[in-house]
Coordinates of C-alpha atoms in Angstrom, one line a residue:
Chain B
M1 CA 36.8 50.9 252.1
K2 CA 39.2 48.8 250.0
R3 CA 42.5 50.3 249.0
F4 CA 45.5 48.9 247.3
S5 CA 48.3 48.1 249.7
G6 CA 51.9 49.0 249.0
W7 CA 52.8 45.5 248.2
T8 CA 50.0 45.0 245.7
L9 CA 51.3 48.0 243.8
A10 CA 55.0 47.2 244.0
S11 CA 54.8 43.5 243.4
P12 CA 54.5 43.4 239.6
A13 CA 57.7 45.4 239.2
T14 CA 59.4 43.4 242.0
L15 CA 58.4 40.2 240.2
L16 CA 59.9 41.5 236.9
V17 CA 63.2 42.3 238.5
V18 CA 63.4 39.1 240.5
V19 CA 62.3 36.7 237.7
F20 CA 64.3 38.3 234.8
L21 CA 67.3 39.8 236.6
V22 CA 68.0 38.4 240.1
L23 CA 67.4 34.8 239.4
P24 CA 69.1 34.6 235.9
V25 CA 72.1 36.5 237.1
V26 CA 72.4 34.5 240.4
A27 CA 72.1 31.3 238.3
T28 CA 74.9 32.5 236.0
I29 CA 77.2 33.0 239.0
I30 CA 76.2 29.8 240.7
T31 CA 77.0 27.7 237.7
T32 CA 80.7 28.8 237.9
F33 CA 81.0 27.0 241.3
G34 CA 79.5 23.7 240.2
T35 CA 81.8 22.6 237.4
A36 CA 83.4 19.2 237.1
G37 CA 86.9 20.4 237.9
G38 CA 86.1 21.5 241.5
P39 CA 84.3 24.5 242.9
L40 CA 86.9 27.1 242.0
A41 CA 88.2 25.6 238.8
P42 CA 86.8 28.3 236.5
Y43 CA 88.4 31.0 238.6
L44 CA 91.7 29.3 238.8
G45 CA 91.4 29.0 235.0
F46 CA 90.6 32.7 234.7
F47 CA 93.3 34.0 236.9
G48 CA 95.8 31.3 235.8
S49 CA 95.6 32.4 232.2
G50 CA 98.2 35.1 231.4
F51 CA 96.0 36.4 228.5
R52 CA 92.9 36.8 230.7
R53 CA 94.9 38.4 233.5
T54 CA 96.2 40.9 230.9
V55 CA 92.7 41.6 229.7
L56 CA 91.5 42.2 233.3
W57 CA 94.5 44.4 234.1
R58 CA 94.1 46.4 230.8
T59 CA 90.4 46.9 231.6
V60 CA 91.2 48.2 235.1
Q61 CA 93.9 50.4 233.6
V62 CA 91.7 51.9 230.8
S63 CA 88.8 52.5 233.1
F64 CA 91.0 54.2 235.6
I65 CA 92.6 56.5 233.0
V66 CA 89.2 57.3 231.5
T67 CA 87.7 58.1 234.9
A68 CA 90.7 60.4 235.8
I69 CA 90.4 62.3 232.6
A70 CA 86.6 62.5 232.7
V71 CA 86.7 63.8 236.3
I72 CA 89.2 66.6 235.4
I73 CA 87.5 67.7 232.2
G74 CA 84.0 67.3 233.7
F75 CA 84.8 69.2 236.9
I76 CA 86.4 72.2 235.1
T77 CA 83.6 72.4 232.5
A78 CA 80.8 72.0 235.0
F79 CA 82.4 74.7 237.1
V80 CA 82.4 77.1 234.2
I81 CA 78.8 76.1 233.2
S82 CA 77.6 76.7 236.8
R83 CA 79.0 80.2 236.7
S84 CA 77.6 81.1 233.3
P85 CA 74.7 83.5 232.7
G86 CA 71.3 81.8 232.3
W87 CA 71.0 81.7 228.5
L88 CA 74.6 80.4 228.0
K89 CA 74.1 77.8 230.7
S90 CA 71.0 76.4 228.8
I91 CA 73.0 76.2 225.6
L92 CA 75.9 74.4 227.2
I93 CA 73.7 72.0 229.0
I94 CA 71.9 71.2 225.8
A95 CA 75.2 70.6 224.1
A96 CA 76.2 68.2 226.8
V97 CA 72.8 66.4 226.9
F98 CA 72.7 65.8 223.2
P99 CA 75.7 63.5 223.0
L100 CA 74.5 61.7 226.1
L101 CA 71.2 60.8 224.5
T102 CA 72.9 59.8 221.2
G103 CA 73.6 56.1 221.2
V104 CA 77.0 54.5 222.0
V105 CA 77.2 53.0 218.5
V106 CA 76.9 56.4 216.8
R107 CA 79.3 58.1 219.2
S108 CA 81.9 55.3 218.8
F109 CA 81.4 55.3 215.0
A110 CA 82.3 59.0 214.9
W111 CA 85.7 58.2 216.3
L112 CA 86.1 55.4 213.7
I113 CA 85.8 58.1 211.0
I114 CA 88.2 60.4 212.8
L115 CA 90.9 58.0 213.8
G116 CA 90.9 55.7 210.7
K117 CA 93.9 55.1 208.5
N118 CA 92.3 57.4 205.9
G119 CA 90.5 59.3 208.6
I120 CA 90.2 62.9 209.2
L121 CA 93.0 63.2 211.8
N122 CA 95.5 61.5 209.5
S123 CA 94.6 63.6 206.5
V124 CA 94.8 66.8 208.6
L125 CA 98.2 65.8 209.9
L126 CA 99.4 64.7 206.5
S127 CA 98.4 67.9 204.8
A128 CA 100.0 69.9 207.5
G129 CA 103.2 68.1 206.9
L130 CA 103.4 66.9 210.5
I131 CA 103.7 63.3 209.6
G132 CA 105.1 61.5 206.5
E133 CA 102.7 58.5 206.4
P134 CA 99.3 57.8 208.1
L135 CA 99.5 56.8 211.7
T136 CA 97.9 53.7 213.0
M137 CA 95.5 55.0 215.6
L138 CA 92.6 52.6 215.4
Y139 CA 92.8 49.4 217.4
T140 CA 95.0 50.9 220.0
Q141 CA 94.5 51.5 223.7
G142 CA 94.6 55.2 223.0
A143 CA 91.7 55.1 220.6
V144 CA 89.6 53.2 223.1
I145 CA 90.5 55.7 225.9
V146 CA 89.7 58.8 223.7
A147 CA 86.3 57.3 222.6
M148 CA 85.4 56.4 226.2
V149 CA 86.3 59.8 227.5
Y150 CA 84.1 61.2 224.8
L151 CA 81.3 58.8 225.9
F152 CA 81.5 59.7 229.6
V153 CA 82.4 63.4 229.8
P154 CA 78.8 64.5 229.3
L155 CA 77.6 62.3 232.1
M156 CA 80.3 63.7 234.4
I157 CA 79.4 67.3 233.4
L158 CA 75.7 66.9 234.0
T159 CA 76.3 65.1 237.4
L160 CA 78.6 67.9 238.5
V161 CA 76.6 70.9 237.3
G162 CA 73.8 69.7 239.6
V163 CA 76.2 69.3 242.5
L164 CA 77.9 72.7 242.0
E165 CA 74.6 74.5 241.6
G166 CA 73.5 73.0 244.9
I167 CA 76.3 74.5 246.8
P168 CA 74.7 77.3 248.9
Q169 CA 75.8 80.8 247.7
D170 CA 76.0 82.0 251.3
L171 CA 79.0 79.8 251.9
I172 CA 80.9 81.2 249.0
Q173 CA 80.0 84.7 249.9
A174 CA 80.9 84.1 253.5
S175 CA 84.3 82.7 252.5
A176 CA 85.0 85.8 250.4
S177 CA 83.8 88.3 252.9
L178 CA 86.0 86.6 255.6
G179 CA 88.9 87.5 253.3
A180 CA 89.6 84.2 251.5
K181 CA 91.1 84.6 248.1
P182 CA 89.1 83.0 245.2
S183 CA 91.6 80.2 245.0
A184 CA 91.3 79.5 248.7
T185 CA 87.5 79.6 248.4
F186 CA 87.8 77.1 245.6
T187 CA 90.1 74.6 247.3
Q188 CA 88.6 74.9 250.8
V189 CA 84.9 75.5 250.2
I190 CA 83.8 74.5 246.7
L191 CA 86.0 71.5 246.2
P192 CA 85.2 69.7 249.5
L193 CA 81.5 70.3 248.9
A194 CA 81.8 68.8 245.4
V195 CA 83.7 65.7 246.5
P196 CA 80.6 63.5 247.0
G197 CA 79.3 64.4 243.6
L198 CA 82.7 63.8 242.1
I199 CA 82.8 60.3 243.6
V200 CA 79.3 59.5 242.3
G201 CA 80.3 60.6 238.8
A202 CA 83.6 58.7 239.0
V203 CA 81.8 55.5 240.0
L204 CA 79.4 55.9 237.0
V205 CA 82.3 56.4 234.7
F206 CA 84.5 53.7 236.1
T207 CA 81.8 51.0 236.1
G208 CA 80.6 52.1 232.7
S209 CA 84.1 51.8 231.2
F210 CA 84.8 48.6 233.0
T211 CA 81.7 46.8 231.6
S212 CA 81.5 48.5 228.2
Y213 CA 81.2 46.5 225.0
A214 CA 80.5 48.6 221.9
T215 CA 83.4 51.0 222.2
P216 CA 86.2 48.5 222.8
Q217 CA 84.7 46.3 220.1
L218 CA 84.7 49.0 217.5
L219 CA 87.9 50.9 218.4
G220 CA 90.0 48.3 220.1
G221 CA 89.0 45.1 218.2
E222 CA 91.0 41.9 218.9
Q223 CA 94.2 43.9 219.7
V224 CA 92.7 45.8 222.6
M225 CA 90.5 43.1 224.2
M226 CA 88.7 44.2 227.3
M227 CA 86.5 42.3 229.8
G228 CA 83.3 43.1 227.9
T229 CA 84.6 42.1 224.5
L230 CA 86.3 39.0 226.0
M231 CA 83.1 37.9 227.7
Y232 CA 81.2 38.3 224.4
Q233 CA 83.8 36.3 222.5
Q234 CA 83.8 33.5 225.0
A235 CA 80.0 33.4 225.1
M236 CA 79.1 33.8 221.4
V237 CA 82.2 32.9 219.4
T238 CA 83.9 30.1 221.3
F239 CA 80.7 29.1 223.1
D240 CA 82.5 28.5 226.4
W241 CA 79.7 29.5 228.7
V242 CA 81.5 28.6 231.8
A243 CA 84.3 30.9 231.0
A244 CA 81.8 33.7 230.0
S245 CA 79.9 33.1 233.3
T246 CA 83.2 33.4 235.2
I247 CA 84.0 36.7 233.5
A248 CA 80.4 37.8 234.3
A249 CA 80.9 37.0 238.0
V250 CA 84.2 38.8 238.1
M251 CA 82.5 41.9 236.5
V252 CA 79.6 41.8 238.9
V253 CA 81.8 41.4 242.0
I254 CA 84.2 44.2 241.0
T255 CA 81.3 46.6 240.0
I256 CA 79.3 46.1 243.1
A257 CA 82.4 46.3 245.3
I258 CA 83.4 49.6 243.8
V259 CA 79.9 51.1 244.0
L260 CA 79.5 50.1 247.7
A261 CA 83.0 51.2 248.7
M262 CA 82.7 54.5 246.9
T263 CA 79.2 55.4 248.2
R264 CA 80.5 54.7 251.7
I265 CA 83.5 57.0 251.2
A266 CA 81.3 59.6 249.6
R267 CA 79.0 59.6 252.6
R268 CA 81.9 59.9 255.0
L269 CA 83.5 62.8 253.1
N270 CA 80.3 64.8 252.7
P271 CA 80.8 67.9 254.9
M272 CA 77.1 68.8 254.7
A273 CA 76.0 65.5 256.3
V274 CA 77.6 66.3 259.7
Chain I
M1 CA 74.9 83.9 239.1
T2 CA 77.8 85.4 237.1
Q3 CA 81.2 85.7 238.5
K4 CA 84.6 86.4 237.0
I5 CA 86.1 83.1 235.6
H6 CA 89.7 82.8 234.7
P7 CA 90.0 83.2 230.8
A8 CA 92.0 79.9 230.7
L9 CA 89.0 78.0 232.1
I10 CA 86.7 79.6 229.5
G11 CA 89.2 78.6 226.8
F12 CA 89.3 75.1 228.2
T13 CA 85.5 74.8 228.2
V14 CA 85.4 76.0 224.6
V15 CA 87.8 73.2 223.6
V16 CA 85.7 70.7 225.6
F17 CA 82.5 71.6 223.7
F18 CA 84.3 71.5 220.4
F19 CA 85.4 68.0 221.4
L20 CA 81.8 67.1 222.4
V21 CA 80.0 68.4 219.4
G22 CA 82.7 68.1 216.7
P23 CA 82.5 64.3 216.1
L24 CA 78.7 64.5 215.7
I25 CA 79.0 67.2 213.1
I26 CA 81.6 65.0 211.3
V27 CA 79.1 62.1 211.3
V28 CA 76.4 64.4 209.7
G29 CA 78.8 65.7 207.1
S30 CA 79.9 62.2 206.2
A31 CA 76.3 61.1 205.7
L32 CA 75.8 63.8 203.1
S33 CA 78.8 62.8 201.0
D34 CA 78.2 61.6 197.4
T35 CA 81.1 59.1 197.6
T36 CA 80.9 55.4 198.1
Y37 CA 83.4 55.6 201.0
L38 CA 83.3 57.5 204.3
T39 CA 84.9 60.9 204.0
F40 CA 84.8 64.3 205.7
P41 CA 84.4 67.1 204.6
P42 CA 81.7 65.6 202.3
Q43 CA 82.6 65.5 198.6
G44 CA 79.5 66.5 196.7
L45 CA 76.2 66.7 198.5
S46 CA 73.7 63.9 198.2
L47 CA 70.9 62.3 200.1
R48 CA 71.4 58.9 198.4
W49 CA 72.8 57.2 201.5
F50 CA 69.6 58.0 203.3
A51 CA 67.7 56.4 200.5
N52 CA 70.1 53.5 200.7
I53 CA 69.1 52.7 204.3
F54 CA 65.6 51.7 203.2
E55 CA 66.9 49.7 200.3
I56 CA 68.8 47.4 202.6
S57 CA 66.1 45.0 204.0
A58 CA 68.1 44.3 207.2
F59 CA 67.9 48.0 208.1
R60 CA 64.2 48.2 207.3
R61 CA 63.6 45.1 209.4
T62 CA 65.7 46.1 212.4
I63 CA 64.4 49.7 212.5
L64 CA 60.9 48.2 212.8
T65 CA 62.0 45.6 215.4
S66 CA 63.8 48.3 217.5
L67 CA 60.7 50.6 217.4
Q68 CA 58.4 47.7 218.5
I69 CA 60.7 46.7 221.3
A70 CA 61.2 50.2 222.5
F71 CA 57.4 50.9 222.5
L72 CA 56.5 47.6 224.2
S73 CA 59.3 47.7 226.8
T74 CA 58.6 51.3 227.7
F75 CA 54.9 50.5 228.0
I76 CA 55.6 47.6 230.3
A77 CA 58.1 49.6 232.4
L78 CA 55.5 52.4 232.8
L79 CA 52.7 49.9 233.6
L80 CA 54.8 48.3 236.4
G81 CA 57.0 51.3 237.3
I82 CA 54.3 53.9 238.0
P83 CA 52.5 51.8 240.7
A84 CA 55.9 50.8 242.1
A85 CA 57.1 54.4 242.4
Y86 CA 53.7 55.4 243.9
A87 CA 54.0 52.6 246.5
L88 CA 57.6 53.6 247.3
N89 CA 56.5 57.2 248.0
R90 CA 53.1 56.6 249.5
Y91 CA 53.7 53.5 251.6
R92 CA 57.4 54.1 252.5
I93 CA 57.0 52.9 256.0
Q94 CA 55.1 49.7 255.0
L95 CA 57.6 48.6 252.5
P96 CA 61.1 47.3 253.3
G97 CA 64.1 49.6 252.5
W98 CA 65.7 47.1 250.1
L99 CA 62.8 47.5 247.7
A100 CA 64.1 50.8 246.4
T101 CA 67.5 49.2 245.9
L102 CA 65.9 46.3 244.0
F103 CA 64.5 48.8 241.4
V104 CA 68.0 50.3 240.7
L105 CA 69.6 46.8 240.3
P106 CA 69.2 47.0 236.5
V107 CA 71.7 49.9 236.4
L108 CA 73.9 48.3 239.1
V109 CA 74.3 44.9 237.4
P110 CA 76.4 45.2 234.2
E111 CA 74.2 45.2 231.2
L112 CA 76.4 42.6 229.5
V113 CA 75.9 40.2 232.4
L114 CA 72.1 40.7 232.3
G115 CA 72.1 40.1 228.6
F116 CA 74.2 36.9 228.8
S117 CA 72.1 35.7 231.8
L118 CA 68.9 36.2 229.9
L119 CA 70.2 34.3 227.0
K120 CA 71.6 31.4 229.1
N121 CA 69.1 31.0 231.8
V122 CA 65.9 32.3 230.2
A123 CA 65.9 32.1 226.4
V124 CA 67.9 28.8 226.1
Q125 CA 66.8 27.2 229.3
F126 CA 63.0 27.8 228.9
N127 CA 63.1 28.2 225.1
T128 CA 61.3 31.5 225.3
P129 CA 60.9 33.4 222.0
I130 CA 63.9 35.8 221.4
F131 CA 61.6 38.8 220.7
L132 CA 59.8 38.3 224.0
T133 CA 63.1 37.9 225.9
L134 CA 64.4 41.1 224.3
V135 CA 61.2 43.0 225.4
F136 CA 61.6 41.8 229.0
G137 CA 65.3 42.6 229.0
H138 CA 64.6 46.1 227.7
S139 CA 61.8 46.6 230.2
L140 CA 64.2 45.8 233.0
L141 CA 66.8 48.1 231.6
V142 CA 64.4 51.1 231.5
L143 CA 62.5 50.4 234.7
P144 CA 65.0 52.3 236.9
Y145 CA 64.5 55.4 234.8
V146 CA 60.7 55.2 235.1
V147 CA 60.8 54.6 238.9
R148 CA 63.3 57.4 239.4
V149 CA 61.6 60.0 237.3
I150 CA 58.1 59.2 238.6
S151 CA 59.4 59.3 242.2
A152 CA 60.9 62.7 241.6
S153 CA 57.5 64.0 240.4
L154 CA 55.7 62.3 243.2
A155 CA 58.0 64.0 245.7
S156 CA 56.2 67.3 245.1
F157 CA 52.7 65.7 245.0
D158 CA 50.4 66.5 247.9
F159 CA 48.9 63.2 248.9
S160 CA 46.2 64.9 250.8
I161 CA 44.5 65.8 247.5
E162 CA 44.2 62.1 246.9
E163 CA 42.9 61.5 250.4
A164 CA 40.3 64.1 249.8
A165 CA 39.1 62.4 246.7
I166 CA 39.0 59.0 248.3
S167 CA 37.1 60.3 251.4
L168 CA 34.6 61.9 249.1
G169 CA 33.9 58.4 247.7
S170 CA 36.1 58.2 244.6
P171 CA 37.1 54.6 243.9
P172 CA 40.9 53.9 243.9
L173 CA 41.3 53.4 240.2
R174 CA 39.3 56.5 239.3
T175 CA 41.3 58.5 241.8
F176 CA 44.5 57.3 240.2
F177 CA 43.4 58.3 236.7
T178 CA 41.7 61.6 237.6
I179 CA 43.8 62.9 240.5
L180 CA 47.3 61.3 240.5
L181 CA 48.1 60.8 236.9
P182 CA 47.3 64.4 235.7
N183 CA 49.6 65.6 238.5
V184 CA 52.6 63.6 237.4
R185 CA 51.9 64.0 233.7
S186 CA 55.2 65.6 232.9
G187 CA 57.1 63.0 234.8
V188 CA 55.3 60.3 232.8
I189 CA 56.2 62.0 229.5
A190 CA 59.9 62.4 230.6
A191 CA 60.0 58.7 231.8
F192 CA 58.5 57.5 228.5
I193 CA 61.1 59.4 226.5
L194 CA 64.1 58.5 228.5
A195 CA 63.0 54.9 228.5
F196 CA 62.3 54.9 224.8
I197 CA 65.7 56.4 223.8
T198 CA 67.6 54.1 226.2
S199 CA 65.9 51.0 224.6
I200 CA 66.5 52.2 221.0
N201 CA 70.2 52.8 221.7
D202 CA 70.8 49.6 223.7
V203 CA 73.7 47.4 222.6
S204 CA 74.9 45.4 225.7
I205 CA 71.7 43.4 226.3
S206 CA 70.6 43.0 222.7
I207 CA 74.0 41.8 221.5
F208 CA 73.4 38.5 223.3
L209 CA 69.7 38.1 222.3
T210 CA 69.9 38.8 218.6
G211 CA 70.9 36.4 215.9
P212 CA 70.3 35.8 212.2
G213 CA 66.6 35.7 212.7
I214 CA 66.0 38.8 214.7
S215 CA 68.1 41.9 215.4
T216 CA 67.9 45.4 216.6
L217 CA 69.1 48.6 214.8
P218 CA 72.3 49.2 216.9
I219 CA 73.3 45.5 216.5
Q220 CA 72.7 45.8 212.7
L221 CA 74.8 48.9 212.6
L222 CA 77.7 47.1 214.3
A223 CA 77.3 44.2 211.8
H224 CA 77.2 46.6 208.8
M225 CA 80.3 48.4 210.0
E226 CA 82.3 45.2 210.1
Q227 CA 81.7 44.6 206.4
F228 CA 81.2 48.0 204.8
F229 CA 82.8 51.4 205.2
D230 CA 80.2 53.4 203.3
P231 CA 78.2 56.3 204.5
T232 CA 75.1 54.2 205.3
V233 CA 76.0 53.9 209.0
A234 CA 76.5 57.7 209.0
S235 CA 73.1 58.3 207.6
V236 CA 71.4 56.0 210.0
S237 CA 73.3 57.8 212.8
V238 CA 71.8 61.1 211.5
L239 CA 68.3 59.6 211.7
L240 CA 69.0 58.5 215.3
M241 CA 70.3 62.0 216.1
A242 CA 67.1 63.5 214.6
L243 CA 65.2 61.3 217.0
T244 CA 67.3 62.6 219.8
V245 CA 66.6 66.2 218.8
G246 CA 62.9 65.5 218.8
V247 CA 63.2 63.9 222.2
M248 CA 65.1 66.8 223.7
A249 CA 62.5 69.2 222.3
I250 CA 59.8 67.3 224.1
V251 CA 61.7 67.1 227.4
E252 CA 62.4 70.8 227.2
R253 CA 58.7 71.5 226.7
T254 CA 57.6 69.3 229.6
L255 CA 60.3 69.6 232.2
G256 CA 63.1 71.9 231.0
L257 CA 66.4 70.3 230.1
T258 CA 68.0 71.3 233.4
F259 CA 65.9 68.4 234.8
L260 CA 68.5 66.1 233.3
A261 CA 71.3 67.8 235.2
K262 CA 70.0 66.4 238.5

């Protein structure tokens, strides 16, 4: 009797990805090597420009800081959630999922209200007498970092709650019954077992920050230009599509390099995989 | 499992959740303000900024466009993603290993790059209609969610039930609709919802594919914010949050929210 083969079923989705993602993205990258000035001219232009190097360096820096903060906050919070009684755990997970499902524009907008010149934080600080005049908090690197941490902490929490819940209880009990102090159990049993999950979460946060657009656009503006906002500006404001494609290629290469390197490290560090 | 946790850690967690939920409460509060500028706590309670959303034609239009794109792209992603997830699970040996990787590419490749490439190498190159390009871009964006969620539900599906139906003479399509689909129903609902909400909220792909003629709601919100600082954006945000609440209620009913923590 006639049955669908695996390929017949998988080919429409495969076609969609190849035609609308693989080919267009590869074409974008290829065009950066075929310009009039020589095969590497756009890249020499990119890395030769002090401004663009600054943007790249700032993006790396911001993404790194955001990742570090999100890892610390996410890990501690996920640890407490995984040890909470059932009803509380559900409430805390809901409170973490809700921001995650709320769009990036809404979540960045919230920080626009908080950090603005006449924003909530300034009026609180003013009325408390802590500052004499409103601080400029918007359009600074700090504003972008705070909003991005806000964006990515829920993702980190949810990734790590799953990981921490998956750690077999026997191991923790065995460690305790063999005389390990809770702190030793934490650093020598729980933490090593959570490392692969921490790395997965960190990769998600780093690549998400590195390629973000809406948050740096709203809270950083022209003053805190990042790779995403620079790429948009080159593509849609100055219409320099070669420069935009070059930034796109740099973003793709860095993102994929980080994902591959970190998944390899995560696999090697996983004590359960031995 | 309940164990003693250091009080400092509990205090820290309380602060984190205040940080997570606080800004959203501020948005809701600002939306209810009776003032013409954004302020919190709200001064005077009013729903007039909600009414204002529908008085601005750009918002009416983009809400409609966003809903159309979300429905269409989710539908396409389900139509293509369900068979693909089935094939990946049922014919794992027959299919090459890179195929599963191909279906996660849309999350691996930066969305901005995808959006720009669709503009440059599809919309401009082949002069395809912007609306259609947006629909395909969003279908790609949500395809990984569909494949992943359906694969997760298929992991617990006993394929011998399907074998039984087929050996008793049930044609393949009928087997699919009467045996397989009912068994992964909750997965389909979850996939639909995750895909829908991802599409509705998307900025990075849409930003390149919208213009004066056609735009989506998040892009219109960004444009509005650049010109006005009134509570309209806050009230649209509240509508979007209401949608999120609805979505979470459905996920909770079908799968349990802990599903999302996997």
